[in-house]
């Protein structure tokens, strides 16, 4: 009798637990793409956005059982690649990896006020990283303050390289507020080209991501003189923040986020977000993101949408002071 009662209690407990286990497994298994997925990176290979996208793509392919293809489509300040996703079918097989520069597209002259965010659906952030101030290793400056003084010397003509709208605004702000009237701002199509020109001493400085410049900093060809986040970057603990250096107004943090075409179903939205959350838990993905100078950050679609709106308000206020040209 006692044994029968015990077995009944065990069976009851198991039945109670089964729905919980099924619910926990559902987000990843509920929706999967039925054909290969394209993850569009609207910037050149070799930069932080590309690095993060490649870090997660292999793991997503394993989770979904479908190839996940990285497609680099640079140009028009990220709009060429972004537009491909804006115009794609909202079926979860065309996704976009973007950064805060996306909120500035509508302010870009020549792009007719196009706002990609009106035709895209935020899914989740994947990582975030402090930007940094990088200078040529051939310059005498060892800090951001020393670089400013170097560029203020009579007859000295410095140059700042930019890649996207966010770095252009920061560069214009820097030139104006530090009174570097002789400094020239040079626009590039990608971070890799900037790194090559700084190593060759063809351009002096850039507000850029950490990933592409990090190996060259370690080799001495480039030099990080400040990072622009709220705390020191884990990859560069020896480098002071801009705030610590007395330049807090140049704060800049990149999130790397995934968007889908507007109209993606709730099931597919949840499926993509859950797969990304699972993907970044893989040790090799975490290691790649950390090595790139970034940290993991996965949030809900609603939280990511709020993060994008907040960045839009911050950069929108800045672009009114320093309009894009």
XYZ file of C-alpha atoms in Angstrom:
325
model
C 0.000 0.000 0.000
C 2.788 2.398 0.990
C 4.689 1.568 -2.214
C 1.591 2.252 -4.348
C 1.046 5.596 -2.635
C 4.710 6.511 -3.215
C 4.491 5.673 -6.938
C 1.340 7.763 -7.307
C 3.079 10.745 -5.718
C 6.094 10.377 -8.011
C 3.848 10.173 -11.082
C 1.921 13.246 -9.949
C 5.142 15.199 -9.430
C 6.395 14.247 -12.888
C 3.148 15.333 -14.536
C 3.377 18.648 -12.725
C 6.951 19.237 -13.911
C 6.448 18.335 -17.578
C 4.641 21.534 -18.663
C 7.368 23.636 -17.044
C 10.143 21.810 -18.908
C 8.238 22.078 -22.210
C 7.638 25.802 -21.734
C 11.313 26.433 -20.999
C 12.384 24.676 -24.200
C 9.750 26.264 -26.427
C 11.337 29.675 -27.244
C 14.299 28.154 -29.109
C 12.422 25.275 -30.720
C 9.111 27.018 -31.497
C 10.272 28.785 -34.690
C 13.138 28.030 -37.043
C 13.841 29.240 -40.585
C 13.070 26.742 -43.326
C 15.817 27.974 -45.662
C 19.235 29.671 -45.435
C 19.418 32.945 -43.526
C 21.282 36.059 -44.675
C 22.680 38.325 -41.969
C 23.458 41.636 -43.669
C 26.334 43.760 -42.368
C 26.076 47.198 -44.031
C 29.767 47.933 -43.472
C 33.057 46.605 -44.816
C 34.625 43.399 -43.448
C 37.061 43.729 -40.575
C 35.225 46.214 -38.351
C 33.445 45.622 -35.059
C 30.008 45.068 -36.620
C 31.401 42.445 -38.969
C 33.337 40.760 -36.146
C 30.261 40.416 -33.934
C 28.093 39.202 -36.825
C 30.579 36.489 -37.747
C 30.913 35.449 -34.122
C 27.197 34.617 -33.841
C 26.463 33.366 -37.372
C 28.148 29.966 -37.060
C 26.334 29.217 -33.814
C 22.986 30.339 -35.261
C 23.519 27.927 -38.147
C 24.026 25.113 -35.648
C 20.919 26.041 -33.663
C 18.688 26.405 -36.710
C 20.140 23.678 -38.904
C 20.373 26.199 -41.745
C 23.340 28.097 -43.225
C 23.658 31.664 -41.948
C 25.455 33.747 -44.577
C 27.176 37.037 -43.753
C 26.690 39.568 -46.554
C 28.760 42.759 -46.360
C 27.029 45.563 -48.275
C 28.792 48.848 -47.412
C 27.914 52.234 -48.872
C 25.687 55.282 -48.389
C 26.488 55.407 -44.662
C 25.119 51.907 -44.161
C 21.919 52.499 -46.111
C 22.690 50.150 -49.030
C 22.819 47.054 -46.843
C 20.102 48.333 -44.538
C 17.742 48.926 -47.453
C 18.100 45.320 -48.571
C 16.646 44.237 -45.238
C 14.015 46.984 -45.258
C 12.759 45.644 -48.610
C 13.017 41.938 -47.759
C 10.156 39.599 -46.906
C 9.514 39.559 -43.148
C 9.979 35.811 -42.829
C 13.074 35.738 -40.608
C 15.511 34.727 -43.342
C 16.933 38.219 -43.939
C 18.315 39.967 -40.869
C 20.429 43.055 -40.263
C 23.286 43.752 -37.860
C 23.475 47.485 -37.180
C 24.935 50.040 -34.787
C 23.735 53.410 -33.408
C 24.659 55.163 -36.673
C 21.351 53.849 -38.049
C 19.428 56.481 -36.076
C 21.294 59.228 -37.966
C 20.438 58.094 -41.496
C 17.429 60.409 -41.673
C 19.702 63.399 -41.013
C 22.153 62.546 -43.790
C 22.122 65.045 -46.688
C 21.342 63.408 -50.009
C 19.355 60.528 -48.529
C 16.046 62.441 -48.672
C 15.205 61.967 -45.016
C 14.860 58.191 -45.266
C 14.334 56.680 -41.810
C 15.216 52.965 -41.859
C 13.784 52.489 -38.384
C 10.291 53.098 -39.757
C 10.642 49.920 -41.852
C 12.630 47.733 -39.475
C 11.775 45.736 -36.402
C 14.261 45.686 -33.492
C 14.915 42.126 -32.294
C 17.712 42.330 -29.734
C 21.125 43.697 -29.000
C 23.883 41.091 -29.116
C 26.829 43.003 -27.674
C 28.012 46.472 -26.854
C 31.426 48.053 -26.861
C 33.053 51.281 -25.953
C 34.426 53.208 -28.883
C 37.929 54.584 -28.628
C 40.225 57.369 -29.717
C 43.025 55.846 -31.786
C 46.054 57.683 -33.134
C 49.002 56.761 -35.317
C 51.795 55.097 -33.379
C 54.236 57.485 -35.045
C 52.808 60.530 -33.236
C 54.477 61.834 -30.062
C 51.212 62.056 -28.080
C 50.566 59.508 -25.315
C 47.189 60.781 -24.119
C 44.134 62.511 -25.546
C 45.175 65.789 -23.935
C 48.638 65.525 -25.497
C 47.091 64.851 -28.902
C 44.941 67.995 -28.594
C 48.014 70.051 -27.686
C 49.953 68.501 -30.579
C 47.233 69.538 -33.064
C 47.101 73.070 -31.616
C 50.748 73.749 -32.366
C 51.251 76.599 -34.864
C 51.443 75.247 -38.388
C 50.391 71.737 -37.369
C 47.719 70.243 -39.626
C 46.069 67.140 -38.135
C 43.526 64.814 -39.712
C 40.680 62.738 -38.297
C 39.285 59.688 -40.091
C 35.600 58.768 -39.871
C 33.560 55.755 -40.978
C 29.930 56.445 -40.155
C 27.654 59.274 -39.154
C 28.232 58.789 -35.449
C 32.008 59.146 -35.809
C 31.520 62.149 -38.122
C 29.417 63.960 -35.530
C 31.905 63.159 -32.775
C 34.747 64.377 -34.976
C 32.973 67.631 -35.809
C 32.212 68.156 -32.129
C 35.849 67.441 -31.237
C 37.237 69.871 -33.799
C 34.802 72.625 -32.753
C 35.060 72.261 -28.982
C 38.831 71.777 -28.886
C 39.306 74.662 -31.346
C 41.318 72.598 -33.813
C 40.637 74.898 -36.733
C 43.380 73.468 -38.970
C 42.262 69.866 -38.497
C 40.756 68.076 -41.501
C 38.035 65.410 -41.280
C 38.402 62.636 -43.858
C 35.548 60.218 -44.574
C 36.311 56.531 -45.212
C 34.119 53.621 -46.291
C 35.344 51.246 -43.610
C 37.430 50.786 -40.477
C 40.005 48.548 -42.166
C 41.003 51.341 -44.548
C 41.354 53.782 -41.650
C 43.574 51.377 -39.740
C 45.807 50.896 -42.790
C 46.159 54.646 -43.327
C 46.874 55.356 -39.659
C 49.588 52.696 -39.632
C 51.079 54.368 -42.719
C 50.784 57.742 -40.921
C 48.523 59.112 -43.668
C 45.854 60.071 -41.139
C 46.362 60.956 -37.481
C 43.351 59.983 -35.415
C 39.932 58.344 -35.407
C 36.941 57.791 -33.162
C 36.423 54.132 -33.933
C 35.720 50.698 -32.528
C 38.313 48.750 -30.578
C 38.296 45.473 -32.529
C 40.088 46.379 -35.760
C 42.798 48.483 -34.126
C 43.519 46.282 -31.095
C 46.196 44.000 -32.665
C 48.042 47.033 -34.059
C 47.900 48.799 -30.692
C 49.544 45.772 -29.105
C 52.189 45.801 -31.839
C 52.843 49.532 -31.358
C 51.741 50.632 -34.829
C 48.650 52.368 -33.417
C 47.933 53.845 -30.008
C 44.685 54.024 -28.040
C 44.735 57.286 -26.094
C 41.227 57.017 -24.615
C 38.113 54.892 -24.636
C 34.715 56.560 -24.740
C 32.511 54.354 -22.558
C 31.321 54.772 -18.994
C 34.141 52.596 -17.655
C 37.458 51.291 -18.901
C 37.208 48.667 -21.635
C 37.979 45.128 -20.490
C 40.270 44.694 -23.499
C 42.161 47.901 -22.643
C 42.245 48.235 -18.852
C 45.385 50.380 -19.034
C 43.721 53.024 -21.245
C 41.860 55.827 -19.469
C 38.323 56.752 -20.453
C 37.655 60.085 -22.105
C 35.864 61.156 -18.924
C 38.902 60.288 -16.804
C 40.995 62.334 -19.221
C 38.767 65.400 -18.895
C 36.829 64.884 -22.146
C 33.534 63.405 -20.907
C 31.553 65.116 -23.679
C 32.860 62.582 -26.207
C 31.098 59.609 -24.666
C 30.274 56.998 -27.322
C 29.153 53.396 -26.834
C 28.274 51.093 -29.718
C 25.587 48.487 -29.404
C 25.499 45.794 -32.055
C 21.869 44.934 -32.678
C 19.811 42.682 -34.916
C 16.846 44.009 -36.884
C 14.321 42.332 -39.158
C 11.991 43.713 -41.835
C 8.864 45.255 -40.355
C 6.062 42.710 -40.095
C 7.968 39.752 -38.679
C 5.493 37.600 -36.765
C 5.658 37.418 -32.961
C 6.615 33.723 -33.142
C 9.493 34.418 -35.524
C 10.588 37.463 -33.504
C 10.711 35.350 -30.354
C 12.491 32.569 -32.230
C 15.243 34.833 -33.573
C 15.734 36.529 -30.211
C 15.860 33.220 -28.338
C 18.332 31.733 -30.827
C 20.600 34.776 -30.474
C 20.381 34.535 -26.692
C 21.424 30.889 -26.916
C 24.139 31.576 -29.506
C 26.094 34.042 -27.391
C 26.290 31.553 -24.532
C 28.621 29.358 -26.612
C 32.173 29.699 -25.223
C 33.676 30.362 -28.658
C 31.157 33.139 -29.363
C 31.713 34.747 -25.971
C 35.477 34.552 -26.472
C 35.278 36.143 -29.944
C 33.101 39.007 -28.714
C 35.284 39.689 -25.687
C 38.446 39.506 -27.830
C 36.902 42.167 -30.058
C 36.685 44.519 -27.080
C 32.947 44.078 -26.620
C 30.730 42.645 -23.910
C 27.623 40.498 -24.222
C 24.250 42.215 -24.161
C 20.997 40.461 -25.051
C 17.657 42.089 -24.287
C 14.029 41.717 -25.293
C 12.623 43.290 -28.463
C 10.836 45.921 -26.342
C 13.987 46.699 -24.360
C 16.072 46.942 -27.516
C 13.496 49.222 -29.159
C 13.685 51.506 -26.111
C 17.486 51.473 -26.314
C 17.349 52.487 -29.990
C 14.886 55.312 -29.214
C 17.101 56.625 -26.405
C 20.132 56.651 -28.686
C 18.069 58.421 -31.351
C 17.202 61.188 -28.900
C 20.810 61.596 -27.740
C 22.372 61.652 -31.192
C 19.477 63.653 -32.625
C 20.231 66.446 -30.162
C 23.925 66.297 -31.053
C 23.343 66.408 -34.818
C 21.345 69.614 -34.397
C 24.469 71.242 -32.991
C 26.838 69.654 -35.498
C 24.851 68.962 -38.703
C 26.066 66.315 -41.092
C 27.424 67.599 -44.384
